[in-house]
CSV table of C-alpha atoms in Angstrom, one decimal:
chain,number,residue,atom,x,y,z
B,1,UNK,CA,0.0,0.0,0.0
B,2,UNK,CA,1.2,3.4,-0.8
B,3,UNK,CA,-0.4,6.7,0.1
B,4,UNK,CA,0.4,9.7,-2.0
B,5,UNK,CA,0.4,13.3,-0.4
B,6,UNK,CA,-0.7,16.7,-1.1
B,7,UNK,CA,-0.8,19.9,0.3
B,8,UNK,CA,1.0,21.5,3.6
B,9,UNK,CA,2.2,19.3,6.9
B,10,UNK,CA,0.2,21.3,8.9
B,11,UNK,CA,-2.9,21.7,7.3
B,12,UNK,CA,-5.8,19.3,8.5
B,13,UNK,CA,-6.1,16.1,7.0
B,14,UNK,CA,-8.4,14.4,4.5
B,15,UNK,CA,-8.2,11.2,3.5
B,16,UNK,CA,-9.0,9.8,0.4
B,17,UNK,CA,-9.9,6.3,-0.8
B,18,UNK,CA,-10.8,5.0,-4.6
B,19,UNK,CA,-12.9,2.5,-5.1
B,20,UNK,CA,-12.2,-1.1,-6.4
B,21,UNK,CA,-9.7,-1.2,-9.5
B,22,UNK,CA,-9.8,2.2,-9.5
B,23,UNK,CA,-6.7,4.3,-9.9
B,24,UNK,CA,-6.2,6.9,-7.1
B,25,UNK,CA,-5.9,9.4,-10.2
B,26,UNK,CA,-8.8,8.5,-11.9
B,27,UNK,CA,-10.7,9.0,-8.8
B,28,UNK,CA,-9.5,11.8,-7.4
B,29,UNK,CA,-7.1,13.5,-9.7
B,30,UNK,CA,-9.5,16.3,-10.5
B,31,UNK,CA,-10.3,17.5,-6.9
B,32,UNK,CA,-6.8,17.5,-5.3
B,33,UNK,CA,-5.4,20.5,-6.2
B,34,UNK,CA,-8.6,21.9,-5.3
B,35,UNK,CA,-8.4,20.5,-1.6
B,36,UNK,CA,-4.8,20.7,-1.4
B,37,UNK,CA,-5.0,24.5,-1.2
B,38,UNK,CA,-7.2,24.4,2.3
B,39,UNK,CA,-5.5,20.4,3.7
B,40,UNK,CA,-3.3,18.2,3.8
B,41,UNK,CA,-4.9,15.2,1.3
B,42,UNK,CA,-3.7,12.0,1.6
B,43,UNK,CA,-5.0,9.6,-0.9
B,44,UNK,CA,-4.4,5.9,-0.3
B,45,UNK,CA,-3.5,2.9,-3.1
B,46,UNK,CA,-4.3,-0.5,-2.3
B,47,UNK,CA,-1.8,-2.8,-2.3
B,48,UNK,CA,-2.2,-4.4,-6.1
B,49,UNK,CA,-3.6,-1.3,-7.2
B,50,UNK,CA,-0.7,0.7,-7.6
B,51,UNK,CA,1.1,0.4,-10.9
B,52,UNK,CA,4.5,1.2,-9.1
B,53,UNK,CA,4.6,-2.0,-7.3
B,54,UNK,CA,4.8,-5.6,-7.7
B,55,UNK,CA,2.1,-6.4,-4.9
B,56,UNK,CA,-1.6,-8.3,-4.6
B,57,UNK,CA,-4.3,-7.2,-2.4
B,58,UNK,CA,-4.7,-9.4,0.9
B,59,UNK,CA,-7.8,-8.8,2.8
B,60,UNK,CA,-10.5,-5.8,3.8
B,61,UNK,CA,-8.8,-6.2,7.0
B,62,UNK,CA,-5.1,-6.8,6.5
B,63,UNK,CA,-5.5,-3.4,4.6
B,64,UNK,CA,-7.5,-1.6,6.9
B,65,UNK,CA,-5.0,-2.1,9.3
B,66,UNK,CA,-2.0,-0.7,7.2
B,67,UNK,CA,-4.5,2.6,6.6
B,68,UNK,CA,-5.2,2.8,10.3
B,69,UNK,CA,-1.3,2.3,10.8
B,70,UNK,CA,-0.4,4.8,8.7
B,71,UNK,CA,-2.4,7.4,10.6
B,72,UNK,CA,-1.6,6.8,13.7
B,73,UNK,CA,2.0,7.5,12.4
B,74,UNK,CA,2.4,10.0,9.8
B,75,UNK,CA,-1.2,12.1,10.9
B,76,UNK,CA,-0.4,11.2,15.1
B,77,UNK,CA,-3.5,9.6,15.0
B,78,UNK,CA,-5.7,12.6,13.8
B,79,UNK,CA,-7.5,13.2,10.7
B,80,UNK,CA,-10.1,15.7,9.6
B,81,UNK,CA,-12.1,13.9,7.2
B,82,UNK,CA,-12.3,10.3,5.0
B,83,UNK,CA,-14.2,10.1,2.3
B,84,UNK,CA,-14.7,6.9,-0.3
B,85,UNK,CA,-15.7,5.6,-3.4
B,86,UNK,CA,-16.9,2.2,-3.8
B,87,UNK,CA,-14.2,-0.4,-2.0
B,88,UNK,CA,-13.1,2.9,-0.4
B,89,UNK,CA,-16.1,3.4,1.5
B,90,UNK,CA,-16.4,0.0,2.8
B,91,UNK,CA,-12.9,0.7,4.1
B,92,UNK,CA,-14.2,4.2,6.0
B,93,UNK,CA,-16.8,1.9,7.5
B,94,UNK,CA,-14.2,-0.6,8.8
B,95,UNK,CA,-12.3,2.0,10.1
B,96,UNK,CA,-15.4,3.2,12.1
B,97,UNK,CA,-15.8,0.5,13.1
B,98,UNK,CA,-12.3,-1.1,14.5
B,99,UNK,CA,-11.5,-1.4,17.5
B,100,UNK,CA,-9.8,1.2,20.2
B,101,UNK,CA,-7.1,3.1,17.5
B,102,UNK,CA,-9.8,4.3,15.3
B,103,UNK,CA,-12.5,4.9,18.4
B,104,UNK,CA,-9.6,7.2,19.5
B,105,UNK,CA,-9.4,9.3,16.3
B,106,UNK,CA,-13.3,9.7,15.8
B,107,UNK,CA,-13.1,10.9,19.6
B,108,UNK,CA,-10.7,13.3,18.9
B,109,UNK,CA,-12.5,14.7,15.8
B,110,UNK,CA,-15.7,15.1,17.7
B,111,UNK,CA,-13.7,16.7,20.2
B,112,UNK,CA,-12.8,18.8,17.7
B,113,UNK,CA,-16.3,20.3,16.6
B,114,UNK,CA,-15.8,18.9,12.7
């Protein structure tokens, strides 16, 4: 899995997910530099998705758990917004509905007033 960035560090942080077979580009190419200028957009490419590797997609969850990895990581836990298409809204849903990690973002956007 790769995600691709846009916009400043500091800005808040959308994330972005394509649906199934669907090129991050072809999903989201046209609103980036739009939502770049106000956040940080990170827009994720499944694992056997991405033309720049040589990988397969494993499972809903195995991935769901790299996404919610990378969050917690590069984003210290704390996004904005997540928005997808197809497959990538099925992934939003998993994320709402994992366990404590992504409990503990949700929290902290509420907390937030978003």
């Amino acid at each position: 899995m790769k995600v691709y960035e846009f916009g400043a560090d500091t800005a808040p942080v959308i994330l972005l997910l394509p649906g199934t077979c669907c090129h991050w580009k072809s999903n989201f190419g046209q609103v980036i530099p739009l939502l770049q200028r106000e956040f940080r957009v990170l827009c994720v490419s499944y694992d056997g998705f991405d033309e720049t590797e040589s990988t397969e997609f494993p499972t809903m969850l195995a991935e769901t758990e790299k996404i919610e990895a990378y969050i917690l990581k590069n984003c210290g836990g704390h996004i904005r917004a997540a928005y997808g298409c197809s497959l990538g809204g099925s992934f939003v849903g998993l994320l709402a509905c994992y366990p404590y990690k992504w409990a503990q973002l949700v929290k902290s956007i509420t907390e937030q007033g978003v």
